[in-house]
Amino acid sequence: MEFGIQVGGDYSLAVTAARWAEKQGLAAYARADHYLVHTMAGKDAGLYDTLIILAGLARATERIELVVLVSPITFRHPSVLAKQSATIDHMSGGRFTLGLGTGWLEEEHRRFGIPYPPWPERWERLEEALRYLRAAFGKAPPGFSGKHYYLDAKPVEPAPTGDLPLMVGGFGPKRSPYLGGTYADEYNLALLVPIDDLEIRIERAREAAVAAGRSPEAVRISAMGTAIVASDRTTYRKRLEEGAAYRRMDPDDLEASFAECSLPHGTPDQVAEQMARLAEAGVSRFYLQAIGAWDEELMAETFELLGR
């Protein structure tokens, strides 16, 4: 299994984390795309523009893949996404992956005055955007005409340096797997459901790929989530209690939620079994979400225990 890291923060932290991940030999550095986040401490925190930070990282790194995980289709017109993505692709030498989703945080839309259509329209826009971008990136014949978006039937320049990957992110049981399997190069699932439900979503993505005339192997299956792991039971309990305090939860309730949502937790033998189950389900890349203060020593130990 490949491993990546998902870290937010300002540009200085992004450079530190991305260069560390590159030095460690990780496959990817990823960032979520939000304008606002509600922290565990109960305060609203403003966020930097993810695509601009990834453009900076394109010049500050050399080998690591740069991933937006993921961008709400409500934020930018597909033409803007196409231009920004091709630009980062060229700046990075072909190391950029564009992840898209419907958007889910209504508060950030309300706060900034961004239209937030109901679910059915957001799904329509996401599917049209994927078709638009496939045409813009040369993955499909030029041009697109839909209910919400239009693109002339002419090649878009500059074209990506190669096969700029498109990702669909989500954890819904039907539409996300369908869009991931039909249009995407990578289908990413947040670890928010039991492993059996995860397997159902992956199988639906594979079925959608076949129905679209694609090979199921053409779609990378990835997962993202946090992990609480340690080399011994005493240290694990301490980290579990620290994580629970950060989330304002009871430690036992937090542990139960990790078990329910297929998130890695526990000592080496437990974690090895959990990661093997994810791999058996079809997950070939895991993005570890860094929560709290950046700690290189802890991150290195976590990746080692995850089986990197």
Coordinates of C-alpha atoms in Angstrom, one line a residue, residues 26-282:
L26 CA 5.8 9.1 0.9
A27 CA 3.8 9.1 -2.3
A28 CA 1.7 12.2 -1.8
Y29 CA 1.1 15.4 0.1
A30 CA -2.6 16.4 0.2
R31 CA -4.7 19.3 1.5
A32 CA -8.4 19.7 1.9
D33 CA -10.0 22.7 0.2
H34 CA -12.1 24.7 2.6
Y35 CA -12.6 28.4 3.3
L36 CA -13.6 27.8 6.9
V37 CA -13.3 25.0 9.4
H38 CA -15.0 24.4 12.8
T39 CA -12.3 23.3 15.2
M40 CA -12.6 20.9 18.0
A41 CA -12.1 23.8 20.4
G42 CA -15.4 25.2 19.2
K43 CA -13.9 28.1 17.2
D44 CA -14.2 29.0 13.5
A45 CA -10.7 29.1 11.9
G46 CA -10.1 30.7 8.6
L47 CA -8.1 28.8 6.0
Y48 CA -5.7 29.6 3.2
D49 CA -6.5 28.9 -0.5
T50 CA -5.4 25.3 -1.1
L51 CA -4.7 25.6 -4.8
I52 CA -2.4 28.6 -4.3
I53 CA -0.5 26.8 -1.6
L54 CA -0.1 23.7 -3.8
A55 CA 1.2 26.0 -6.6
G56 CA 3.8 27.2 -4.2
L57 CA 4.7 23.6 -3.2
A58 CA 5.1 22.8 -6.9
R59 CA 8.3 24.8 -6.8
A60 CA 9.3 24.0 -3.2
T61 CA 9.3 20.2 -3.8
E62 CA 10.8 17.9 -6.4
R63 CA 9.2 14.5 -6.5
I64 CA 6.1 14.2 -4.3
E65 CA 2.6 14.1 -5.8
L66 CA 0.5 17.2 -4.8
V67 CA -3.2 16.5 -4.2
V68 CA -6.3 18.6 -3.5
L69 CA -8.4 16.3 -1.4
V70 CA -11.0 17.6 -2.4
S71 CA -12.3 20.8 -3.9
P72 CA -16.1 21.5 -3.7
I73 CA -17.5 22.1 -7.1
T74 CA -19.4 25.1 -5.6
F75 CA -16.2 27.1 -5.2
R76 CA -14.9 27.4 -8.8
H77 CA -16.3 27.1 -12.3
P78 CA -14.7 24.1 -14.2
S79 CA -12.9 26.5 -16.5
V80 CA -11.1 28.0 -13.6
L81 CA -10.3 24.6 -12.2
A82 CA -9.0 23.5 -15.6
K83 CA -6.7 26.5 -15.9
Q84 CA -5.5 26.4 -12.3
S85 CA -4.9 22.6 -12.5
A86 CA -3.0 22.8 -15.8
T87 CA -0.9 25.6 -14.3
I88 CA 0.1 23.6 -11.2
D89 CA 0.7 20.6 -13.4
H90 CA 3.2 22.5 -15.4
M91 CA 4.8 24.2 -12.4
S92 CA 5.3 20.8 -10.7
G93 CA 6.4 18.8 -13.8
G94 CA 3.2 16.7 -13.8
R95 CA 2.8 16.0 -10.1
F96 CA -0.7 17.4 -9.5
T97 CA -4.0 15.6 -8.8
L98 CA -7.3 17.4 -8.8
G99 CA -9.8 16.0 -6.4
L100 CA -13.5 17.1 -6.6
G101 CA -16.6 16.6 -4.4
T102 CA -20.0 18.2 -4.0
G103 CA -19.1 20.3 -1.0
W104 CA -20.8 19.7 2.4
L105 CA -20.0 22.5 4.8
E106 CA -22.9 24.9 4.4
E107 CA -21.6 27.4 6.9
E108 CA -18.6 28.4 4.8
H109 CA -20.9 29.0 1.8
R110 CA -23.2 31.1 3.9
R111 CA -20.4 33.1 5.5
F112 CA -18.8 34.0 2.2
G113 CA -22.0 34.3 0.1
I114 CA -21.2 31.3 -2.1
P115 CA -24.3 29.8 -3.6
Y116 CA -25.1 26.4 -2.0
P117 CA -27.6 24.5 -4.2
P118 CA -29.5 21.6 -2.8
W119 CA -28.0 18.1 -3.1
P120 CA -29.5 17.1 -6.4
E121 CA -28.1 20.2 -8.2
R122 CA -24.7 19.8 -6.6
W123 CA -24.5 16.2 -7.8
E124 CA -25.5 17.4 -11.3
R125 CA -22.8 20.0 -11.3
L126 CA -20.2 17.6 -10.0
E127 CA -20.9 15.1 -12.8
E128 CA -21.0 17.8 -15.5
A129 CA -17.7 19.3 -14.1
L130 CA -16.0 15.9 -14.3
R131 CA -17.1 15.5 -18.0
Y132 CA -16.0 19.1 -18.7
L133 CA -12.6 18.5 -17.2
R134 CA -12.1 15.2 -18.9
A135 CA -12.6 17.0 -22.2
A136 CA -10.4 20.0 -21.1
F137 CA -7.6 17.6 -20.1
G138 CA -7.8 15.5 -23.3
K139 CA -9.2 12.5 -21.5
A140 CA -12.3 12.7 -23.8
P141 CA -13.1 14.3 -27.1
P142 CA -13.0 18.1 -27.0
G143 CA -16.1 20.1 -26.0
F144 CA -18.9 19.7 -23.5
S145 CA -22.5 21.0 -23.3
G146 CA -24.6 20.4 -20.2
K147 CA -27.3 22.0 -18.1
H148 CA -24.9 24.0 -16.0
Y149 CA -21.6 24.2 -18.0
Y150 CA -20.4 24.6 -21.6
L151 CA -17.0 24.2 -23.3
D152 CA -16.3 24.8 -27.0
A153 CA -15.3 21.7 -29.0
K154 CA -11.7 22.8 -29.4
P155 CA -8.6 21.7 -27.6
V156 CA -7.8 23.6 -24.4
E157 CA -4.3 25.1 -24.1
P158 CA -2.1 24.7 -22.4
A159 CA -2.8 21.0 -22.1
P160 CA -1.5 19.1 -19.1
T161 CA 2.0 17.7 -19.3
G162 CA 0.7 14.2 -19.2
D163 CA -2.4 12.4 -17.8
L164 CA -3.5 14.8 -15.1
P165 CA -5.4 12.6 -12.6
L166 CA -8.9 13.4 -11.6
M167 CA -10.1 12.2 -8.2
V168 CA -13.7 11.9 -6.8
G169 CA -13.9 12.1 -3.0
G170 CA -16.9 11.1 -0.9
F171 CA -18.4 8.5 1.3
G172 CA -22.0 8.3 0.1
P173 CA -23.2 4.8 -0.8
K174 CA -24.2 5.3 -4.4
R175 CA -23.4 8.5 -6.2
S176 CA -19.8 8.8 -5.1
P177 CA -18.9 5.3 -6.2
Y178 CA -20.7 5.8 -9.5
L179 CA -18.9 9.1 -10.3
G180 CA -15.6 7.7 -9.1
G181 CA -15.8 4.6 -11.2
T182 CA -17.3 6.3 -14.3
Y183 CA -15.1 9.4 -14.6
A184 CA -12.2 9.4 -12.1
D185 CA -8.6 8.1 -12.0
E186 CA -8.9 7.9 -8.2
Y187 CA -11.8 7.3 -5.9
N188 CA -11.2 8.4 -2.4
L189 CA -13.3 7.4 0.6
A190 CA -13.2 9.0 4.0
L191 CA -13.1 6.3 6.7
L192 CA -16.4 7.1 8.2
V193 CA -18.2 3.8 7.7
P194 CA -17.7 0.1 8.8
I195 CA -15.4 -2.0 6.6
D196 CA -18.3 -4.0 5.2
D197 CA -19.9 -0.8 3.9
L198 CA -16.5 0.4 2.6
E199 CA -16.3 -2.8 0.5
I200 CA -19.8 -2.3 -0.9
R201 CA -18.8 1.2 -2.1
I202 CA -15.6 0.0 -3.7
E203 CA -17.4 -2.8 -5.5
R204 CA -20.0 -0.3 -6.8
A205 CA -17.1 1.9 -8.1
R206 CA -15.6 -1.1 -9.9
E207 CA -19.0 -2.0 -11.4
A208 CA -19.5 1.6 -12.6
A209 CA -16.0 1.5 -14.3
V210 CA -17.0 -1.7 -16.2
A211 CA -20.3 -0.1 -17.2
A212 CA -18.5 2.9 -18.6
G213 CA -16.2 0.6 -20.6
R214 CA -13.2 1.1 -18.4
S215 CA -11.0 -1.4 -16.5
P216 CA -11.7 -1.4 -12.7
E217 CA -7.9 -1.4 -12.3
A218 CA -7.8 2.0 -14.0
V219 CA -9.3 3.6 -10.9
R220 CA -7.1 3.8 -7.8
I221 CA -9.0 3.2 -4.6
S222 CA -7.7 5.4 -1.7
A223 CA -8.8 6.2 1.8
M224 CA -8.1 9.0 4.2
G225 CA -8.4 9.2 7.9
T226 CA -6.6 9.7 11.2
A227 CA -4.8 7.0 13.2
I228 CA -4.0 6.5 16.9
V229 CA -1.2 3.9 17.1
A230 CA 1.6 3.1 19.5
S231 CA 4.2 0.3 20.0
D232 CA 2.7 -0.7 23.4
R233 CA -0.6 -0.6 25.2
T234 CA 0.4 2.0 27.8
T235 CA 1.5 4.5 25.2
Y236 CA -1.5 3.8 23.0
R237 CA -3.8 4.5 25.9
K238 CA -2.0 7.8 26.6
R239 CA -2.4 8.9 22.9
L240 CA -6.0 7.8 22.9
E241 CA -6.7 10.0 25.9
E242 CA -4.9 12.9 24.3
G243 CA -7.0 12.5 21.2
A244 CA -10.1 12.2 23.2
A245 CA -9.3 15.4 25.1
Y246 CA -8.7 17.3 21.8
R247 CA -12.1 16.1 20.5
R248 CA -13.8 16.6 23.8
M249 CA -14.8 12.9 24.0
D250 CA -14.5 10.0 26.4
P251 CA -11.5 7.9 25.4
D252 CA -13.6 4.7 25.2
D253 CA -16.1 6.4 23.0
L254 CA -13.4 7.6 20.7
E255 CA -11.9 4.1 20.5
A256 CA -15.3 2.7 19.7
S257 CA -15.8 5.3 16.9
F258 CA -12.4 4.4 15.4
A259 CA -13.4 0.7 15.4
E260 CA -16.8 1.5 13.8
C261 CA -15.2 3.7 11.1
S262 CA -12.4 1.4 10.0
L263 CA -9.8 3.9 11.3
P264 CA -6.3 2.4 12.3
H265 CA -5.9 2.3 16.0
G266 CA -4.1 0.2 18.6
T267 CA -0.8 -1.7 18.9
P268 CA 1.2 -3.1 16.0
D269 CA -0.6 -6.5 15.8
Q270 CA -4.0 -4.8 15.8
V271 CA -3.0 -2.1 13.2
A272 CA -1.4 -4.7 10.9
E273 CA -4.7 -6.6 10.8
Q274 CA -6.7 -3.4 10.2
M275 CA -4.5 -2.3 7.3
A276 CA -4.5 -5.8 5.8
R277 CA -8.3 -5.6 5.8
L278 CA -8.3 -2.3 4.0
A279 CA -5.9 -3.6 1.4
E280 CA -8.1 -6.7 1.0
A281 CA -11.0 -4.4 0.4
G282 CA -9.1 -2.8 -2.5

